[in-house]
Short mmCIF file of C-alpha atoms in Angstrom, two decimals:
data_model
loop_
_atom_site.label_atom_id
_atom_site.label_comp_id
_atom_site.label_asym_id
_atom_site.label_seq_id
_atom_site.Cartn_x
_atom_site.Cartn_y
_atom_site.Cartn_z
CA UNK A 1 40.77 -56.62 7.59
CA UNK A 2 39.39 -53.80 9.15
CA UNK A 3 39.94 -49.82 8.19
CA UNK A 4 41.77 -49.82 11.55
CA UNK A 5 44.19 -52.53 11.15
CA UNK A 6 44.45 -51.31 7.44
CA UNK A 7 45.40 -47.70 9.53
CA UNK A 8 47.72 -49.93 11.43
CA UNK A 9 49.29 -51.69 9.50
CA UNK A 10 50.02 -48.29 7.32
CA UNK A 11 51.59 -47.02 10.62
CA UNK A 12 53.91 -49.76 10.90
CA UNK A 13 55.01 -50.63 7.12
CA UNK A 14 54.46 -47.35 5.21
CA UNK A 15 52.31 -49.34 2.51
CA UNK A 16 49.46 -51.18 2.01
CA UNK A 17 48.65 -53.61 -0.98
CA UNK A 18 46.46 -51.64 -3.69
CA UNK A 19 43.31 -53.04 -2.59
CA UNK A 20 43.49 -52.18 0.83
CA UNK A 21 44.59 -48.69 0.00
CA UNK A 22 41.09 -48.32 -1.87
CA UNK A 23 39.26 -49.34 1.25
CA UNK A 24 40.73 -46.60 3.27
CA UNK A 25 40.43 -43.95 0.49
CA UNK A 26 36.48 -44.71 0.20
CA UNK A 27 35.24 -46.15 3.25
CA UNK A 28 36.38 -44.43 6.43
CA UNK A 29 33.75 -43.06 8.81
CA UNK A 30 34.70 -40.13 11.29
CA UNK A 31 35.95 -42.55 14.03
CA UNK A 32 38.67 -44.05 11.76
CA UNK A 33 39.59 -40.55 10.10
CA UNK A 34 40.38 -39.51 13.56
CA UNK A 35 42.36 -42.82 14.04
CA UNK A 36 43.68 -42.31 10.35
CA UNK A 37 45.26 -38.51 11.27
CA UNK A 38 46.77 -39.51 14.71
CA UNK A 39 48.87 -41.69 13.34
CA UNK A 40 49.79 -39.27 10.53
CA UNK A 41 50.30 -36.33 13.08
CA UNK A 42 52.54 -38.72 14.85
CA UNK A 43 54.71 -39.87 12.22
CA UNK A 44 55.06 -36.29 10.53
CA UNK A 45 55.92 -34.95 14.35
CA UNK A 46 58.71 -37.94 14.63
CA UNK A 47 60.53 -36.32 11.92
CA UNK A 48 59.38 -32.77 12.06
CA UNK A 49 58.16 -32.18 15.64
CA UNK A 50 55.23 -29.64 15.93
CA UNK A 51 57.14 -27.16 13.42
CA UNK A 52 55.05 -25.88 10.47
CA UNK A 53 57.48 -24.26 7.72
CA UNK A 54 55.82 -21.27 5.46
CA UNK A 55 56.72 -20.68 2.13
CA UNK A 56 56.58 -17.51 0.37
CA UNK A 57 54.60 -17.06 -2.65
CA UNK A 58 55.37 -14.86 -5.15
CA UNK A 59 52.90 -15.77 -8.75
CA UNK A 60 54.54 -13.33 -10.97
CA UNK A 61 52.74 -14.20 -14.16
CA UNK A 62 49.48 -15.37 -15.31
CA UNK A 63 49.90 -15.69 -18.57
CA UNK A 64 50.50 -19.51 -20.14
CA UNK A 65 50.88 -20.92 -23.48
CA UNK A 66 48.80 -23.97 -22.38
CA UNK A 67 45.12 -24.78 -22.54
CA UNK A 68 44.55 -27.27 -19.63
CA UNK A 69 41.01 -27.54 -19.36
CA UNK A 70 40.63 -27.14 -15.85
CA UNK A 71 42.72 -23.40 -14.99
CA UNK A 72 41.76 -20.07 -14.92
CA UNK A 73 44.84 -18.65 -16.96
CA UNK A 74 44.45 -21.06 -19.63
CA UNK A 75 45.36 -19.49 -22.77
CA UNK A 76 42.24 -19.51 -24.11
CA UNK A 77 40.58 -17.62 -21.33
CA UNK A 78 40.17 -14.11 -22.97
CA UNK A 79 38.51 -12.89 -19.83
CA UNK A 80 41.52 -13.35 -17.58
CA UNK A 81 43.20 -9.81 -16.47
CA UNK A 82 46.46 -10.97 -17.78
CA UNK A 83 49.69 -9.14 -16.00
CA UNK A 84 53.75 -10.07 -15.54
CA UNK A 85 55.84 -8.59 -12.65
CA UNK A 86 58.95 -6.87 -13.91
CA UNK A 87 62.57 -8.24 -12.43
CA UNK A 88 63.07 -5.74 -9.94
CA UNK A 89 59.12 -6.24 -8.37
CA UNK A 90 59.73 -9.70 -8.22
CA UNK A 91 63.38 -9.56 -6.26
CA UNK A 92 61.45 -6.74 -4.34
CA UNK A 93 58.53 -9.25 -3.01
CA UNK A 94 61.45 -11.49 -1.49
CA UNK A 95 62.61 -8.66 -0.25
CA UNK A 96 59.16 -7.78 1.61
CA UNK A 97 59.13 -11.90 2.54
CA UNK A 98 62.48 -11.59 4.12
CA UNK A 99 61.75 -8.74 6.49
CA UNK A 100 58.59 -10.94 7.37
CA UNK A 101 60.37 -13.70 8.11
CA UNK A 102 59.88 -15.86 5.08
CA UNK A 103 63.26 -17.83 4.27
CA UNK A 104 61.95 -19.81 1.61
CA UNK A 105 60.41 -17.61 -1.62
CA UNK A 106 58.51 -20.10 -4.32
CA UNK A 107 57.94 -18.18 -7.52
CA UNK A 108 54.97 -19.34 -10.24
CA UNK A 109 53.95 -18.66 -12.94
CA UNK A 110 52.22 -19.87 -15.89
CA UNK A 111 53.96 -21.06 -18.76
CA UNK A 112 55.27 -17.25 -19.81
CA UNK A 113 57.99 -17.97 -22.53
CA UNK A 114 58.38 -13.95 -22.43
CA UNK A 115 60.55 -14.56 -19.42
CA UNK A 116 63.48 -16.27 -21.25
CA UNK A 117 66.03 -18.47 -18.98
CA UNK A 118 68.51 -16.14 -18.50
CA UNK A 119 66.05 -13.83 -17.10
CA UNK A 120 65.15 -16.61 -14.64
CA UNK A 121 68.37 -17.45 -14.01
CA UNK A 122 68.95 -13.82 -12.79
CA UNK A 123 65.78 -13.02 -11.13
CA UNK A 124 67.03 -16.57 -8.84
CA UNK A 125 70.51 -15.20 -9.04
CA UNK A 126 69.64 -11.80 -7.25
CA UNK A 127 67.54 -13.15 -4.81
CA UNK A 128 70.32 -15.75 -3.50
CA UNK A 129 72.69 -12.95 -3.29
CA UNK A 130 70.23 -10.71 -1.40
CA UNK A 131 69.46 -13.40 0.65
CA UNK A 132 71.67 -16.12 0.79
CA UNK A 133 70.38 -18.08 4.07
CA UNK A 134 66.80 -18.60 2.11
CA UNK A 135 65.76 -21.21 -0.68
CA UNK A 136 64.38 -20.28 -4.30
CA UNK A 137 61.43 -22.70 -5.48
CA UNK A 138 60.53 -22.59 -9.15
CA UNK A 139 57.27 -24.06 -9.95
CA UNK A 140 57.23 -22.45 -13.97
CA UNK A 141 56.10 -25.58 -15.61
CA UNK A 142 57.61 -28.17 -18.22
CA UNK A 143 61.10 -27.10 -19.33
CA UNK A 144 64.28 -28.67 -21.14
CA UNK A 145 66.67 -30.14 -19.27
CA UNK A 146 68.82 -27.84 -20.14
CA UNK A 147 66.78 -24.60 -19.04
CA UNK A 148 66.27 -26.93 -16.18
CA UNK A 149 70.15 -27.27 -15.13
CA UNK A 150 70.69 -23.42 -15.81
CA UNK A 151 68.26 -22.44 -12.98
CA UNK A 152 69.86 -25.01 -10.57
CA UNK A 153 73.26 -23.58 -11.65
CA UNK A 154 71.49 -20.20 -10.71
CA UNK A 155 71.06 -21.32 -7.43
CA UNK A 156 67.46 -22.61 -7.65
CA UNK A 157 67.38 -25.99 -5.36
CA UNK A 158 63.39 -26.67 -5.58
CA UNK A 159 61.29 -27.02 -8.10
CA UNK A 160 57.44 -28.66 -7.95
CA UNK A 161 55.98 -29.33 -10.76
CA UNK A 162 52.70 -31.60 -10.03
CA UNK A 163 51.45 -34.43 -12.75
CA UNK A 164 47.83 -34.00 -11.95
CA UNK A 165 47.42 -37.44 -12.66
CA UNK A 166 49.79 -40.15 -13.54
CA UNK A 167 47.44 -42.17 -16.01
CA UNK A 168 47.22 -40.95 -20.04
CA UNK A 169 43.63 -42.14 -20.15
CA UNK A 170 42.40 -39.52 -17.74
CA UNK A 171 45.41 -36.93 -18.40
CA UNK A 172 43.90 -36.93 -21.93
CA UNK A 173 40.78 -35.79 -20.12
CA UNK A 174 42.29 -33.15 -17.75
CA UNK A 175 44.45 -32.00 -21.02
CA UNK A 176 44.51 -30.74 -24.36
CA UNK A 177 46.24 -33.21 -27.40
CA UNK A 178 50.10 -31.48 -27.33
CA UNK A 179 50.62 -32.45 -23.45
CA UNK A 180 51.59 -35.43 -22.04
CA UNK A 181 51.83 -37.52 -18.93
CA UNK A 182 54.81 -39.12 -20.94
CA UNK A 183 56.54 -35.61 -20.79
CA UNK A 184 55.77 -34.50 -17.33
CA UNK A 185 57.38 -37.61 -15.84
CA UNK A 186 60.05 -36.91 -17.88
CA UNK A 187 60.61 -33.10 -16.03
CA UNK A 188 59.91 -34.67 -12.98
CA UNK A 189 63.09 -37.43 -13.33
CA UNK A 190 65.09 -35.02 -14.91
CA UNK A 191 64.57 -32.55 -11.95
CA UNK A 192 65.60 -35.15 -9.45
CA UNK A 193 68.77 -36.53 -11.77
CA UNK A 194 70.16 -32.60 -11.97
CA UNK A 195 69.81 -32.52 -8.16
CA UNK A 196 66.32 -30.43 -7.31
CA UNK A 197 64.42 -31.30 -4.10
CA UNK A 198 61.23 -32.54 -6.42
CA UNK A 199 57.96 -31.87 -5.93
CA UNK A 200 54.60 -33.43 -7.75
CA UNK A 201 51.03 -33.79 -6.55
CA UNK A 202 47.65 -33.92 -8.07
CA UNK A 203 44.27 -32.28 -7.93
CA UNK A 204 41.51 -34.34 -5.88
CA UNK A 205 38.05 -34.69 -7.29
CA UNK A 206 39.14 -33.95 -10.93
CA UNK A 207 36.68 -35.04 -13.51
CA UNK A 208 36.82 -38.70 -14.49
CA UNK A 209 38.79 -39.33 -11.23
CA UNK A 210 38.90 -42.84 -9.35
CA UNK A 211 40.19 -44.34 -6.74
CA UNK A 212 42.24 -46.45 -8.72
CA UNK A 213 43.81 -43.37 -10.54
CA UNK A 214 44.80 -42.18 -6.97
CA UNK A 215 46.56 -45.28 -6.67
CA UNK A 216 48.29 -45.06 -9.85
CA UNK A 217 49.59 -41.24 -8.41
CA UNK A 218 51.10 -43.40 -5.41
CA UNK A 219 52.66 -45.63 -6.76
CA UNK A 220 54.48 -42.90 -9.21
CA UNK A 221 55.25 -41.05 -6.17
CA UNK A 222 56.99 -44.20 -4.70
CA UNK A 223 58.99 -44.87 -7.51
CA UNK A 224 59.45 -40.94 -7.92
CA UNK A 225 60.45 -40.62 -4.50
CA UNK A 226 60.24 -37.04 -4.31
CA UNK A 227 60.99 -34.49 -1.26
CA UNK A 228 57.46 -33.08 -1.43
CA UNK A 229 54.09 -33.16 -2.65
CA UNK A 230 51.21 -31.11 -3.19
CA UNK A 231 47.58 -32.15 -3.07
CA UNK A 232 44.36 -30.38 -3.15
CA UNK A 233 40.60 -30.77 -4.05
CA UNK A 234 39.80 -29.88 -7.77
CA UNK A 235 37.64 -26.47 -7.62
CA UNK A 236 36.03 -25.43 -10.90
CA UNK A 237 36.75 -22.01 -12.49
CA UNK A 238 33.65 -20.21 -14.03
CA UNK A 239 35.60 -19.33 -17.33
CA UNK A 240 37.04 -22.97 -18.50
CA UNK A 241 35.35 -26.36 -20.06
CA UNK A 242 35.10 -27.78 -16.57
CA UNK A 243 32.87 -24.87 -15.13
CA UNK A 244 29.94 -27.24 -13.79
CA UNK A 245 31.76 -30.19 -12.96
CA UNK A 246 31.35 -30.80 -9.24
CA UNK A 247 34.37 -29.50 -6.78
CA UNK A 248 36.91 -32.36 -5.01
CA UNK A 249 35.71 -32.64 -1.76
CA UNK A 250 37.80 -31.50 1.82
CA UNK A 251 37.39 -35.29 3.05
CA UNK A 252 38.67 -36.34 0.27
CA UNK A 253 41.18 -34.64 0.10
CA UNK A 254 42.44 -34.84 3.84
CA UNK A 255 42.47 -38.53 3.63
CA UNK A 256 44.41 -38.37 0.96
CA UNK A 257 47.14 -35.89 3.01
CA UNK A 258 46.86 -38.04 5.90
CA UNK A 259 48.00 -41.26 3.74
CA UNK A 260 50.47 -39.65 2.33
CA UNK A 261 52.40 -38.81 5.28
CA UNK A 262 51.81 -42.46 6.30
CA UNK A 263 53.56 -43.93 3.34
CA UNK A 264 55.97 -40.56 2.70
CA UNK A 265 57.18 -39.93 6.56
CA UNK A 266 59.62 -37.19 5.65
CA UNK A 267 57.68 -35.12 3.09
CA UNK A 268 57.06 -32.24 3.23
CA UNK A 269 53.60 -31.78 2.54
CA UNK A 270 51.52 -28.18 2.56
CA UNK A 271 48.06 -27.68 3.29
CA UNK A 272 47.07 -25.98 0.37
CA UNK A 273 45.21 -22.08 -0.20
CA UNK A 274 42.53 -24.86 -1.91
CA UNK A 275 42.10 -26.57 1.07
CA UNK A 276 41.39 -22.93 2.63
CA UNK A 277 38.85 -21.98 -0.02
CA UNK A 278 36.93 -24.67 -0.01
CA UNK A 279 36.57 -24.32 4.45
CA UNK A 280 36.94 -21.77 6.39
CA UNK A 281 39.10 -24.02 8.50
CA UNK A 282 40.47 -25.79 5.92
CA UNK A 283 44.43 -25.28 6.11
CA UNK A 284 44.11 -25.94 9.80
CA UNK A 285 42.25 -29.26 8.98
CA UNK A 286 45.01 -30.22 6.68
CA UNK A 287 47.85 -29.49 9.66
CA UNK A 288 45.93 -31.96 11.56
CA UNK A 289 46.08 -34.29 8.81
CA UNK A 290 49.70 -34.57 8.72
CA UNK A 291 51.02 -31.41 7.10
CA UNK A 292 53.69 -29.22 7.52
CA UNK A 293 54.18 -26.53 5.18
CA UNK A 294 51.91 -23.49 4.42
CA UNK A 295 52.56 -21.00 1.57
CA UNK A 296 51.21 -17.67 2.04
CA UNK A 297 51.22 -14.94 -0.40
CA UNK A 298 53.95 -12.51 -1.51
CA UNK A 299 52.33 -11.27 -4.32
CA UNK A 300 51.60 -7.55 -4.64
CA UNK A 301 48.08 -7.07 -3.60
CA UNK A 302 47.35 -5.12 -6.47
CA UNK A 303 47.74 -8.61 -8.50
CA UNK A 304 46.37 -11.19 -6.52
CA UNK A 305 42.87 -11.47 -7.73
CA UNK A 306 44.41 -12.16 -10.82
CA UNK A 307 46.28 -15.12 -10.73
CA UNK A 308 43.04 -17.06 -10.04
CA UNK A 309 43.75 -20.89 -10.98
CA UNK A 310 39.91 -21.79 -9.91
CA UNK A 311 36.99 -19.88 -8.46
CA UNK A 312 36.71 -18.14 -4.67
CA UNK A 313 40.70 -18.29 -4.21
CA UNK A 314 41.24 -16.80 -0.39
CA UNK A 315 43.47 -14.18 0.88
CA UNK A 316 43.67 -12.09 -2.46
CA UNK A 317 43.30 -9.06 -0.42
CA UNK A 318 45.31 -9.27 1.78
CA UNK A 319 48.76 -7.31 3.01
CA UNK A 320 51.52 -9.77 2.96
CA UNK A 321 52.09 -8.48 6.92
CA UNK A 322 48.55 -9.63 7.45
CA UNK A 323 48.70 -13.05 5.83
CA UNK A 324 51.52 -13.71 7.81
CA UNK A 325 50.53 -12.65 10.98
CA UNK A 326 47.04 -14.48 10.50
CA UNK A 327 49.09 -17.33 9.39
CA UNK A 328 51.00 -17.87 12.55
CA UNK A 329 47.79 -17.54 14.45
CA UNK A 330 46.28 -19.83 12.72
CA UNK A 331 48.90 -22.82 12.94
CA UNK A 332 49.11 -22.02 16.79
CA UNK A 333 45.23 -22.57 17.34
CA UNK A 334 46.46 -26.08 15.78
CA UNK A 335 48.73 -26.92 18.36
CA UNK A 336 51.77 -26.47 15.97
CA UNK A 337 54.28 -23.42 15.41
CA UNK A 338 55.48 -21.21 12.00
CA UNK A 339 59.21 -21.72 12.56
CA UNK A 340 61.36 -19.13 10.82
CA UNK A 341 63.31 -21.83 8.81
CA UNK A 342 63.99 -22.85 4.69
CA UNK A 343 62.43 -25.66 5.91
CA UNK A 344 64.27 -28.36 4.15
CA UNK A 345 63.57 -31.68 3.63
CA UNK A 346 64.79 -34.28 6.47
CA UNK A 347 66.21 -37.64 4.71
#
């Protein structure tokens, strides 16, 4: 079988036996990458059309009581400029986003236990009153059921909350003893059992990374069957244990997006600020590859530069005005169109 009638065939069934999946994540050439994202772009505009949804960002704390070995805020980093938004600066980004145009408003944070749940719960609570037309995303990391029902409750209806990897052997390698894969599935199927439009994803290029890894992550998403999922390449951070491994790569990574809307049709899937930091062009690249969501940021500028996750993050200086504005240009030189819209996921 050929890469194109393994393309094909993807097209037509929305899965491919494991070995055949390999092939195409290893050994396209440009030609079939074209073929590869034409087929994505047409599936993803079946269900979506040539709308691209953006999501407002708002990271409102860097601080994070774990030590994973490849993120700038890890806990052990003592040379991270550490800061937390108070209530009323966080309610007051959505309110920035709103005036923009922004009708969906993720906040994220590292693992912060100084925020407790019921200040969560009302930080989500006061934006859905101020704004009751928009969509509250929590991506806040590995929580209790519990604390996880009480921000639904609150009106939170998204939460992502990516597994990196799905195998222990090289989430042992990504993490420190303490974490588990074993755990994160178990947010992850808790968050879809309380109700949450789900969202996982991994890192591309992480150390110790293979194809058949990758193929492990699909086949959790399948059985996972979340609403979206978030990929991008692995980019080192200067101040953590990974600091000279070698970056994930955009091809990589943009065969990977373009698969994934192949086998996950209605997903919503964003072309990641990684993506942009690692090419000039990169977010565009990943719209042609079958995404459809873009997150710019909400944060206040002031802040920005400190929530870095991995080195040479874009956009950290930005106005929020300006990110959007150079946002919308952006997905229009793509052929597509920022929509104001929550965006939701299309069963």
């Amino acid at each position: 079988m050929t890469n194109g009638d393994r393309i094909e065939r993807l097209y037509r069934t929305g899965d491919l036996p494991d070995e055949e999946l390999r092939a195409l994540l290893v050994s396209l050439d440009q030609k079939e990458f074209e073929h590869l994202c034409e087929r994505a772009c047409e599936v993803r505009e079946k269900v979506y059309g040539k709308e691209v949804y953006l999501r407002g960002l708002i990271e409102f704390s860097n601080y994070c009581r774990n030590d994973c070995y490849y993120c700038g805020i890890r806990k052990s980093n003592r040379l991270a400029d550490r800061y937390r938004l108070a209530e009323d600066e966080i309610v007051a980004c959505s309110d920035a986003g709103y005036e923009l145009g922004f009708r969906t408003f993720v906040l994220q944070s590292g693992e912060d236990l100084s925020y407790t749940t019921a200040d969560i719960c009302r930080i989500v609570s006061r934006i859905r009153s101020r704004h009751p037309d928009c969509a509250v995303t929590l991506s806040i990391g590995e929580k209790s059921r519990s604390e996880y029902q009480a921000y639904y409750d609150a009106g939170a209806e998204r939460y992502l909350l990516r597994q990196e990897t799905s195998n222990p052997v090289h989430y042992r390698k990504l993490h420190p003893p303490g974490l588990s894969i074993e755990n994160r599935k178990r947010c992850l199927y808790d968050l879809r059992e309380i109700g949450y439009q789900v969202g996982c994803g991994i890192m591309v290029g992480t150390p110790g990374q293979t194809p058949e890894y990758i193929i492990e992550d699909l086949r959790f998403m399948q059985k996972l069957d979340p609403q979206m999922i978030g990929i991008g390449p692995f980019i080192h951070h200067k101040d953590t244990p990974f600091r000279n491994q070698p970056d994930g790569t955009l091809q990589d990574t943009l065969h990977l997006l373009a698969i994934l809307r192949l086998m996950f049709p209605h997903i919503l899937l964003p072309a990641t600020t990684a993506l942009g930091t690692i090419h000039p062009l990169g977010r565009e690249m990943g719209i042609r590859a079958g995404a459809n969501v873009v997150m710019p940021n909400l944060s206040p500028r002031g802040v920005r530069k400190k929530y870095l996750l991995y080195d040479g993050k874009i956009c950290t200086g930005d106005e929020a005005a300006e990110c959007r504005a150079c946002m919308e240009r952006r997905i229009a030189a793509t052929g597509y169109k920022v929509v104001v819209s929550r965006g939701d996921y299309r069963a």
